[in-house]
JSON list of C-alpha atoms in Angstrom, two decimals:
[
{"chain": "A", "resi": 76, "resn": "UNK", "atom": "CA", "xyz": [-0.02, -0.04, 0.00]},
{"chain": "A", "resi": 77, "resn": "UNK", "atom": "CA", "xyz": [1.34, 3.37, -0.93]},
{"chain": "A", "resi": 78, "resn": "UNK", "atom": "CA", "xyz": [0.23, 5.84, 1.51]},
{"chain": "A", "resi": 79, "resn": "UNK", "atom": "CA", "xyz": [0.78, 9.13, -0.45]},
{"chain": "A", "resi": 80, "resn": "UNK", "atom": "CA", "xyz": [-0.97, 11.16, 2.36]},
{"chain": "A", "resi": 81, "resn": "UNK", "atom": "CA", "xyz": [-0.69, 9.53, 5.70]},
{"chain": "A", "resi": 82, "resn": "UNK", "atom": "CA", "xyz": [-2.86, 10.78, 8.37]},
{"chain": "A", "resi": 83, "resn": "UNK", "atom": "CA", "xyz": [-4.91, 9.99, 11.51]},
{"chain": "A", "resi": 84, "resn": "UNK", "atom": "CA", "xyz": [-8.17, 8.37, 10.73]},
{"chain": "A", "resi": 85, "resn": "UNK", "atom": "CA", "xyz": [-11.61, 8.31, 12.06]},
{"chain": "A", "resi": 86, "resn": "UNK", "atom": "CA", "xyz": [-13.53, 6.38, 9.27]},
{"chain": "A", "resi": 87, "resn": "UNK", "atom": "CA", "xyz": [-17.09, 5.65, 10.04]},
{"chain": "A", "resi": 88, "resn": "UNK", "atom": "CA", "xyz": [-18.26, 4.62, 6.43]},
{"chain": "A", "resi": 89, "resn": "UNK", "atom": "CA", "xyz": [-16.37, 3.10, 3.51]},
{"chain": "A", "resi": 90, "resn": "UNK", "atom": "CA", "xyz": [-17.91, 3.83, 0.24]},
{"chain": "A", "resi": 91, "resn": "UNK", "atom": "CA", "xyz": [-16.88, 2.03, -3.05]},
{"chain": "A", "resi": 92, "resn": "UNK", "atom": "CA", "xyz": [-17.25, 2.60, -6.81]},
{"chain": "A", "resi": 93, "resn": "UNK", "atom": "CA", "xyz": [-17.68, -0.84, -8.24]},
{"chain": "A", "resi": 94, "resn": "UNK", "atom": "CA", "xyz": [-16.45, -1.05, -11.74]},
{"chain": "A", "resi": 95, "resn": "UNK", "atom": "CA", "xyz": [-12.64, -0.94, -11.65]},
{"chain": "A", "resi": 96, "resn": "UNK", "atom": "CA", "xyz": [-12.61, -1.20, -7.96]},
{"chain": "A", "resi": 97, "resn": "UNK", "atom": "CA", "xyz": [-14.42, -4.36, -7.01]},
{"chain": "A", "resi": 98, "resn": "UNK", "atom": "CA", "xyz": [-14.31, -5.77, -10.61]},
{"chain": "A", "resi": 99, "resn": "UNK", "atom": "CA", "xyz": [-11.47, -5.39, -13.07]},
{"chain": "A", "resi": 100, "resn": "UNK", "atom": "CA", "xyz": [-13.89, -2.99, -15.16]},
{"chain": "A", "resi": 101, "resn": "UNK", "atom": "CA", "xyz": [-14.75, -5.74, -17.69]},
{"chain": "A", "resi": 102, "resn": "UNK", "atom": "CA", "xyz": [-18.45, -6.01, -18.48]},
{"chain": "A", "resi": 103, "resn": "UNK", "atom": "CA", "xyz": [-19.63, -9.13, -20.38]},
{"chain": "A", "resi": 104, "resn": "UNK", "atom": "CA", "xyz": [-22.93, -8.52, -22.32]},
{"chain": "A", "resi": 105, "resn": "UNK", "atom": "CA", "xyz": [-25.10, -11.23, -23.98]},
{"chain": "A", "resi": 106, "resn": "UNK", "atom": "CA", "xyz": [-26.90, -10.67, -27.17]},
{"chain": "A", "resi": 107, "resn": "UNK", "atom": "CA", "xyz": [-29.88, -9.95, -24.97]},
{"chain": "A", "resi": 108, "resn": "UNK", "atom": "CA", "xyz": [-28.20, -7.16, -23.22]},
{"chain": "A", "resi": 109, "resn": "UNK", "atom": "CA", "xyz": [-27.58, -9.08, -19.92]},
{"chain": "A", "resi": 110, "resn": "UNK", "atom": "CA", "xyz": [-24.40, -7.88, -18.04]},
{"chain": "A", "resi": 111, "resn": "UNK", "atom": "CA", "xyz": [-22.03, -10.22, -16.26]},
{"chain": "A", "resi": 112, "resn": "UNK", "atom": "CA", "xyz": [-19.47, -8.92, -13.93]},
{"chain": "A", "resi": 113, "resn": "UNK", "atom": "CA", "xyz": [-16.60, -10.72, -12.13]},
{"chain": "A", "resi": 114, "resn": "UNK", "atom": "CA", "xyz": [-16.27, -9.98, -8.30]},
{"chain": "A", "resi": 115, "resn": "UNK", "atom": "CA", "xyz": [-13.27, -11.13, -6.13]},
{"chain": "A", "resi": 116, "resn": "UNK", "atom": "CA", "xyz": [-14.49, -13.25, -3.15]},
{"chain": "A", "resi": 117, "resn": "UNK", "atom": "CA", "xyz": [-11.55, -11.83, -1.11]},
{"chain": "A", "resi": 118, "resn": "UNK", "atom": "CA", "xyz": [-12.98, -8.37, -1.59]},
{"chain": "A", "resi": 119, "resn": "UNK", "atom": "CA", "xyz": [-16.44, -9.61, -0.51]},
{"chain": "A", "resi": 120, "resn": "UNK", "atom": "CA", "xyz": [-15.26, -10.91, 2.71]},
{"chain": "A", "resi": 121, "resn": "UNK", "atom": "CA", "xyz": [-13.67, -7.43, 3.48]},
{"chain": "A", "resi": 122, "resn": "UNK", "atom": "CA", "xyz": [-17.13, -6.02, 3.64]},
{"chain": "A", "resi": 123, "resn": "UNK", "atom": "CA", "xyz": [-17.87, -8.33, 6.51]},
{"chain": "A", "resi": 124, "resn": "UNK", "atom": "CA", "xyz": [-14.63, -7.33, 8.14]},
{"chain": "A", "resi": 125, "resn": "UNK", "atom": "CA", "xyz": [-15.64, -3.78, 8.25]},
{"chain": "A", "resi": 126, "resn": "UNK", "atom": "CA", "xyz": [-19.08, -4.53, 9.52]},
{"chain": "A", "resi": 127, "resn": "UNK", "atom": "CA", "xyz": [-17.41, -6.70, 12.42]},
{"chain": "A", "resi": 128, "resn": "UNK", "atom": "CA", "xyz": [-15.64, -3.37, 13.40]},
{"chain": "A", "resi": 129, "resn": "UNK", "atom": "CA", "xyz": [-18.65, -1.24, 13.20]},
{"chain": "A", "resi": 130, "resn": "UNK", "atom": "CA", "xyz": [-17.86, 0.54, 10.15]},
{"chain": "A", "resi": 131, "resn": "UNK", "atom": "CA", "xyz": [-20.68, 1.15, 7.56]},
{"chain": "A", "resi": 132, "resn": "UNK", "atom": "CA", "xyz": [-20.40, 0.40, 3.91]},
{"chain": "A", "resi": 133, "resn": "UNK", "atom": "CA", "xyz": [-21.85, 1.50, 0.71]},
{"chain": "A", "resi": 134, "resn": "UNK", "atom": "CA", "xyz": [-21.56, 1.66, -3.00]},
{"chain": "A", "resi": 135, "resn": "UNK", "atom": "CA", "xyz": [-21.91, 4.74, -5.29]},
{"chain": "A", "resi": 136, "resn": "UNK", "atom": "CA", "xyz": [-21.59, 3.34, -8.89]},
{"chain": "A", "resi": 137, "resn": "UNK", "atom": "CA", "xyz": [-22.07, 5.11, -12.06]},
{"chain": "A", "resi": 138, "resn": "UNK", "atom": "CA", "xyz": [-23.29, 1.82, -13.77]},
{"chain": "A", "resi": 139, "resn": "UNK", "atom": "CA", "xyz": [-26.57, 0.10, -12.90]},
{"chain": "A", "resi": 140, "resn": "UNK", "atom": "CA", "xyz": [-27.19, -3.56, -13.56]},
{"chain": "A", "resi": 141, "resn": "UNK", "atom": "CA", "xyz": [-29.10, -6.50, -12.14]},
{"chain": "A", "resi": 142, "resn": "UNK", "atom": "CA", "xyz": [-25.74, -8.26, -11.50]},
{"chain": "A", "resi": 143, "resn": "UNK", "atom": "CA", "xyz": [-24.41, -5.25, -9.57]},
{"chain": "A", "resi": 144, "resn": "UNK", "atom": "CA", "xyz": [-27.45, -4.95, -7.46]},
{"chain": "A", "resi": 145, "resn": "UNK", "atom": "CA", "xyz": [-27.56, -8.68, -6.81]},
{"chain": "A", "resi": 146, "resn": "UNK", "atom": "CA", "xyz": [-23.87, -8.62, -5.48]},
{"chain": "A", "resi": 147, "resn": "UNK", "atom": "CA", "xyz": [-24.21, -5.55, -3.50]},
{"chain": "A", "resi": 148, "resn": "UNK", "atom": "CA", "xyz": [-27.42, -7.02, -1.72]},
{"chain": "A", "resi": 149, "resn": "UNK", "atom": "CA", "xyz": [-25.54, -10.23, -1.14]},
{"chain": "A", "resi": 150, "resn": "UNK", "atom": "CA", "xyz": [-22.66, -8.44, 0.54]},
{"chain": "A", "resi": 151, "resn": "UNK", "atom": "CA", "xyz": [-25.12, -6.54, 2.72]},
{"chain": "A", "resi": 152, "resn": "UNK", "atom": "CA", "xyz": [-24.03, -3.09, 1.94]},
{"chain": "A", "resi": 153, "resn": "UNK", "atom": "CA", "xyz": [-25.64, -0.51, 4.19]},
{"chain": "A", "resi": 154, "resn": "UNK", "atom": "CA", "xyz": [-26.24, 2.08, 1.26]},
{"chain": "A", "resi": 155, "resn": "UNK", "atom": "CA", "xyz": [-26.49, 0.98, -2.32]},
{"chain": "A", "resi": 156, "resn": "UNK", "atom": "CA", "xyz": [-26.70, 3.87, -5.14]},
{"chain": "A", "resi": 157, "resn": "UNK", "atom": "CA", "xyz": [-26.31, 2.82, -8.78]},
{"chain": "A", "resi": 158, "resn": "UNK", "atom": "CA", "xyz": [-26.68, 4.41, -11.99]},
{"chain": "A", "resi": 159, "resn": "UNK", "atom": "CA", "xyz": [-25.23, 7.76, -10.51]},
{"chain": "A", "resi": 160, "resn": "UNK", "atom": "CA", "xyz": [-22.74, 9.82, -12.63]},
{"chain": "A", "resi": 161, "resn": "UNK", "atom": "CA", "xyz": [-22.65, 12.90, -10.36]},
{"chain": "A", "resi": 162, "resn": "UNK", "atom": "CA", "xyz": [-21.76, 11.16, -6.97]},
{"chain": "A", "resi": 163, "resn": "UNK", "atom": "CA", "xyz": [-20.89, 14.33, -4.90]},
{"chain": "A", "resi": 164, "resn": "UNK", "atom": "CA", "xyz": [-24.64, 15.12, -4.07]},
{"chain": "A", "resi": 165, "resn": "UNK", "atom": "CA", "xyz": [-25.28, 11.44, -2.84]},
{"chain": "A", "resi": 166, "resn": "UNK", "atom": "CA", "xyz": [-22.22, 11.65, -0.77]},
{"chain": "A", "resi": 167, "resn": "UNK", "atom": "CA", "xyz": [-23.64, 14.76, 1.05]},
{"chain": "A", "resi": 168, "resn": "UNK", "atom": "CA", "xyz": [-27.05, 12.83, 1.58]},
{"chain": "A", "resi": 169, "resn": "UNK", "atom": "CA", "xyz": [-25.21, 9.91, 3.03]},
{"chain": "A", "resi": 170, "resn": "UNK", "atom": "CA", "xyz": [-23.40, 12.39, 5.55]},
{"chain": "A", "resi": 171, "resn": "UNK", "atom": "CA", "xyz": [-26.85, 13.79, 6.54]},
{"chain": "A", "resi": 172, "resn": "UNK", "atom": "CA", "xyz": [-28.55, 10.30, 6.63]},
{"chain": "A", "resi": 173, "resn": "UNK", "atom": "CA", "xyz": [-25.81, 8.85, 9.09]},
{"chain": "A", "resi": 174, "resn": "UNK", "atom": "CA", "xyz": [-24.93, 12.00, 10.89]},
{"chain": "A", "resi": 175, "resn": "UNK", "atom": "CA", "xyz": [-21.35, 12.00, 9.85]},
{"chain": "A", "resi": 176, "resn": "UNK", "atom": "CA", "xyz": [-18.73, 14.57, 8.41]},
{"chain": "A", "resi": 177, "resn": "UNK", "atom": "CA", "xyz": [-17.07, 14.20, 5.11]},
{"chain": "A", "resi": 178, "resn": "UNK", "atom": "CA", "xyz": [-13.85, 13.50, 6.99]},
{"chain": "A", "resi": 179, "resn": "UNK", "atom": "CA", "xyz": [-15.41, 10.23, 8.41]},
{"chain": "A", "resi": 180, "resn": "UNK", "atom": "CA", "xyz": [-15.72, 8.80, 4.84]},
{"chain": "A", "resi": 181, "resn": "UNK", "atom": "CA", "xyz": [-13.27, 6.73, 2.90]},
{"chain": "A", "resi": 182, "resn": "UNK", "atom": "CA", "xyz": [-13.95, 6.32, -0.81]},
{"chain": "A", "resi": 183, "resn": "UNK", "atom": "CA", "xyz": [-12.47, 3.85, -3.29]},
{"chain": "A", "resi": 184, "resn": "UNK", "atom": "CA", "xyz": [-12.50, 4.87, -6.87]},
{"chain": "A", "resi": 185, "resn": "UNK", "atom": "CA", "xyz": [-10.74, 4.36, -10.07]},
{"chain": "A", "resi": 186, "resn": "UNK", "atom": "CA", "xyz": [-11.80, 6.88, -12.80]},
{"chain": "A", "resi": 187, "resn": "UNK", "atom": "CA", "xyz": [-12.50, 10.53, -13.43]},
{"chain": "A", "resi": 188, "resn": "UNK", "atom": "CA", "xyz": [-16.05, 10.30, -12.28]},
{"chain": "A", "resi": 189, "resn": "UNK", "atom": "CA", "xyz": [-14.69, 9.74, -8.79]},
{"chain": "A", "resi": 190, "resn": "UNK", "atom": "CA", "xyz": [-12.52, 12.70, -8.69]},
{"chain": "A", "resi": 191, "resn": "UNK", "atom": "CA", "xyz": [-14.98, 15.28, -7.24]},
{"chain": "A", "resi": 192, "resn": "UNK", "atom": "CA", "xyz": [-15.37, 12.81, -4.27]},
{"chain": "A", "resi": 193, "resn": "UNK", "atom": "CA", "xyz": [-11.70, 12.47, -3.72]},
{"chain": "A", "resi": 194, "resn": "UNK", "atom": "CA", "xyz": [-11.51, 16.37, -2.76]},
{"chain": "A", "resi": 195, "resn": "UNK", "atom": "CA", "xyz": [-13.93, 16.21, -0.12]},
{"chain": "A", "resi": 196, "resn": "UNK", "atom": "CA", "xyz": [-13.69, 12.75, 1.81]},
{"chain": "A", "resi": 197, "resn": "UNK", "atom": "CA", "xyz": [-11.40, 11.90, 4.71]},
{"chain": "A", "resi": 198, "resn": "UNK", "atom": "CA", "xyz": [-9.49, 9.21, 2.88]},
{"chain": "A", "resi": 199, "resn": "UNK", "atom": "CA", "xyz": [-9.34, 8.56, -1.01]},
{"chain": "A", "resi": 200, "resn": "UNK", "atom": "CA", "xyz": [-8.22, 5.33, -2.17]},
{"chain": "A", "resi": 201, "resn": "UNK", "atom": "CA", "xyz": [-7.22, 3.99, -5.78]},
{"chain": "A", "resi": 202, "resn": "UNK", "atom": "CA", "xyz": [-6.33, 0.65, -7.15]},
{"chain": "A", "resi": 203, "resn": "UNK", "atom": "CA", "xyz": [-2.97, 0.37, -8.86]},
{"chain": "A", "resi": 204, "resn": "UNK", "atom": "CA", "xyz": [-4.58, 0.41, -12.28]},
{"chain": "A", "resi": 205, "resn": "UNK", "atom": "CA", "xyz": [-6.61, 3.33, -11.70]},
{"chain": "A", "resi": 206, "resn": "UNK", "atom": "CA", "xyz": [-6.53, 6.33, -14.37]},
{"chain": "A", "resi": 207, "resn": "UNK", "atom": "CA", "xyz": [-3.47, 8.48, -13.85]},
{"chain": "A", "resi": 208, "resn": "UNK", "atom": "CA", "xyz": [-5.57, 11.52, -12.80]},
{"chain": "A", "resi": 209, "resn": "UNK", "atom": "CA", "xyz": [-7.10, 9.48, -9.98]},
{"chain": "A", "resi": 210, "resn": "UNK", "atom": "CA", "xyz": [-3.66, 8.06, -8.96]},
{"chain": "A", "resi": 211, "resn": "UNK", "atom": "CA", "xyz": [-2.25, 11.60, -8.63]},
{"chain": "A", "resi": 212, "resn": "UNK", "atom": "CA", "xyz": [-5.22, 12.64, -6.32]},
{"chain": "A", "resi": 213, "resn": "UNK", "atom": "CA", "xyz": [-5.38, 9.56, -4.26]},
{"chain": "A", "resi": 214, "resn": "UNK", "atom": "CA", "xyz": [-4.37, 9.45, -0.51]},
{"chain": "A", "resi": 215, "resn": "UNK", "atom": "CA", "xyz": [-3.61, 5.66, -0.66]},
{"chain": "A", "resi": 216, "resn": "UNK", "atom": "CA", "xyz": [-2.93, 3.61, -3.72]},
{"chain": "A", "resi": 217, "resn": "UNK", "atom": "CA", "xyz": [-3.19, -0.16, -3.37]},
{"chain": "A", "resi": 218, "resn": "UNK", "atom": "CA", "xyz": [-0.56, -2.48, -4.90]},
{"chain": "A", "resi": 219, "resn": "UNK", "atom": "CA", "xyz": [-3.61, -4.54, -6.28]},
{"chain": "A", "resi": 220, "resn": "UNK", "atom": "CA", "xyz": [-5.63, -3.74, -9.36]},
{"chain": "A", "resi": 221, "resn": "UNK", "atom": "CA", "xyz": [-9.18, -3.31, -9.29]},
{"chain": "A", "resi": 222, "resn": "UNK", "atom": "CA", "xyz": [-11.16, -6.48, -8.91]},
{"chain": "A", "resi": 223, "resn": "UNK", "atom": "CA", "xyz": [-7.92, -8.42, -7.92]},
{"chain": "A", "resi": 224, "resn": "UNK", "atom": "CA", "xyz": [-8.17, -8.00, -4.06]},
{"chain": "A", "resi": 225, "resn": "UNK", "atom": "CA", "xyz": [-7.70, -4.32, -3.88]},
{"chain": "A", "resi": 226, "resn": "UNK", "atom": "CA", "xyz": [-10.66, -3.92, -1.61]},
{"chain": "A", "resi": 227, "resn": "UNK", "atom": "CA", "xyz": [-9.35, -6.60, 0.82]},
{"chain": "A", "resi": 228, "resn": "UNK", "atom": "CA", "xyz": [-5.83, -5.02, 0.75]},
{"chain": "A", "resi": 229, "resn": "UNK", "atom": "CA", "xyz": [-7.32, -1.52, 1.54]},
{"chain": "A", "resi": 230, "resn": "UNK", "atom": "CA", "xyz": [-9.61, -2.83, 4.42]},
{"chain": "A", "resi": 231, "resn": "UNK", "atom": "CA", "xyz": [-6.76, -4.69, 6.05]},
{"chain": "A", "resi": 232, "resn": "UNK", "atom": "CA", "xyz": [-4.58, -1.58, 6.02]},
{"chain": "A", "resi": 233, "resn": "UNK", "atom": "CA", "xyz": [-7.46, 0.71, 7.00]},
{"chain": "A", "resi": 234, "resn": "UNK", "atom": "CA", "xyz": [-8.34, -1.44, 10.01]},
{"chain": "A", "resi": 235, "resn": "UNK", "atom": "CA", "xyz": [-4.65, -1.79, 11.21]},
{"chain": "A", "resi": 236, "resn": "UNK", "atom": "CA", "xyz": [-4.02, 1.81, 10.84]},
{"chain": "A", "resi": 237, "resn": "UNK", "atom": "CA", "xyz": [-7.23, 3.10, 12.33]},
{"chain": "A", "resi": 238, "resn": "UNK", "atom": "CA", "xyz": [-7.03, 0.70, 15.26]},
{"chain": "A", "resi": 239, "resn": "UNK", "atom": "CA", "xyz": [-3.47, 0.46, 15.74]},
{"chain": "A", "resi": 240, "resn": "UNK", "atom": "CA", "xyz": [-3.78, -3.44, 15.87]},
{"chain": "A", "resi": 241, "resn": "UNK", "atom": "CA", "xyz": [-2.04, -6.15, 14.12]},
{"chain": "A", "resi": 242, "resn": "UNK", "atom": "CA", "xyz": [-3.62, -8.08, 11.25]},
{"chain": "A", "resi": 243, "resn": "UNK", "atom": "CA", "xyz": [-4.32, -11.10, 13.34]},
{"chain": "A", "resi": 244, "resn": "UNK", "atom": "CA", "xyz": [-6.03, -8.90, 15.87]},
{"chain": "A", "resi": 245, "resn": "UNK", "atom": "CA", "xyz": [-8.42, -7.04, 13.21]},
{"chain": "A", "resi": 246, "resn": "UNK", "atom": "CA", "xyz": [-9.44, -10.49, 12.15]},
{"chain": "A", "resi": 247, "resn": "UNK", "atom": "CA", "xyz": [-10.43, -11.78, 15.60]},
{"chain": "A", "resi": 248, "resn": "UNK", "atom": "CA", "xyz": [-14.10, -10.60, 15.53]},
{"chain": "A", "resi": 249, "resn": "UNK", "atom": "CA", "xyz": [-14.74, -12.32, 12.24]},
{"chain": "A", "resi": 250, "resn": "UNK", "atom": "CA", "xyz": [-12.79, -15.57, 13.40]},
{"chain": "A", "resi": 251, "resn": "UNK", "atom": "CA", "xyz": [-14.93, -15.60, 16.44]},
{"chain": "A", "resi": 252, "resn": "UNK", "atom": "CA", "xyz": [-18.05, -15.68, 14.22]},
{"chain": "A", "resi": 253, "resn": "UNK", "atom": "CA", "xyz": [-16.69, -18.46, 12.23]},
{"chain": "A", "resi": 254, "resn": "UNK", "atom": "CA", "xyz": [-15.52, -20.58, 15.23]},
{"chain": "A", "resi": 255, "resn": "UNK", "atom": "CA", "xyz": [-18.85, -20.11, 16.89]},
{"chain": "A", "resi": 256, "resn": "UNK", "atom": "CA", "xyz": [-20.59, -21.16, 13.48]},
{"chain": "A", "resi": 257, "resn": "UNK", "atom": "CA", "xyz": [-22.45, -17.74, 13.48]},
{"chain": "A", "resi": 258, "resn": "UNK", "atom": "CA", "xyz": [-21.80, -17.41, 9.88]},
{"chain": "A", "resi": 259, "resn": "UNK", "atom": "CA", "xyz": [-25.24, -16.63, 8.63]},
{"chain": "A", "resi": 260, "resn": "UNK", "atom": "CA", "xyz": [-25.13, -13.54, 6.53]},
{"chain": "A", "resi": 261, "resn": "UNK", "atom": "CA", "xyz": [-21.43, -13.67, 5.92]},
{"chain": "A", "resi": 262, "resn": "UNK", "atom": "CA", "xyz": [-20.76, -13.60, 2.27]},
{"chain": "A", "resi": 263, "resn": "UNK", "atom": "CA", "xyz": [-17.63, -13.87, 0.24]}
]
């Protein structure tokens, strides 16, 4: 993880763009217009890890598709906004809804549609293969590309940095659930 702008953190919600962050940006389309997307299961478990530490999660995506909505619902995001090209107004609505400040938000994005948000949030994150303009503005840049474990890499680092705990310690709440066979609702 390249921390271009290291800073103290008080992140209460992590928001994600999807295409190029949670996926590699590839969209498969059938002759009937059905969209298929590939998601990394490692990234899916990162959402549960955030939840186990009391951090809210959400998606603000420029695209909209049944596959995207299904995956977001499977992962149990607290906020799902799709088909949104101008993301900044939605960001402000989320602050009002959850009574948080912009500085309490981390946002993962990969393309120029995400740049207006990068200027306002407490922590901006980009995958290694993000557009150059995005890489130039990101606070943190993962070593992983979008759709290739970048969400998990970021979440591990965020939780270690924010809690001042070791990796093994941040996984303890999740591991306890697994050991106790309390895994209903845990999705990869």
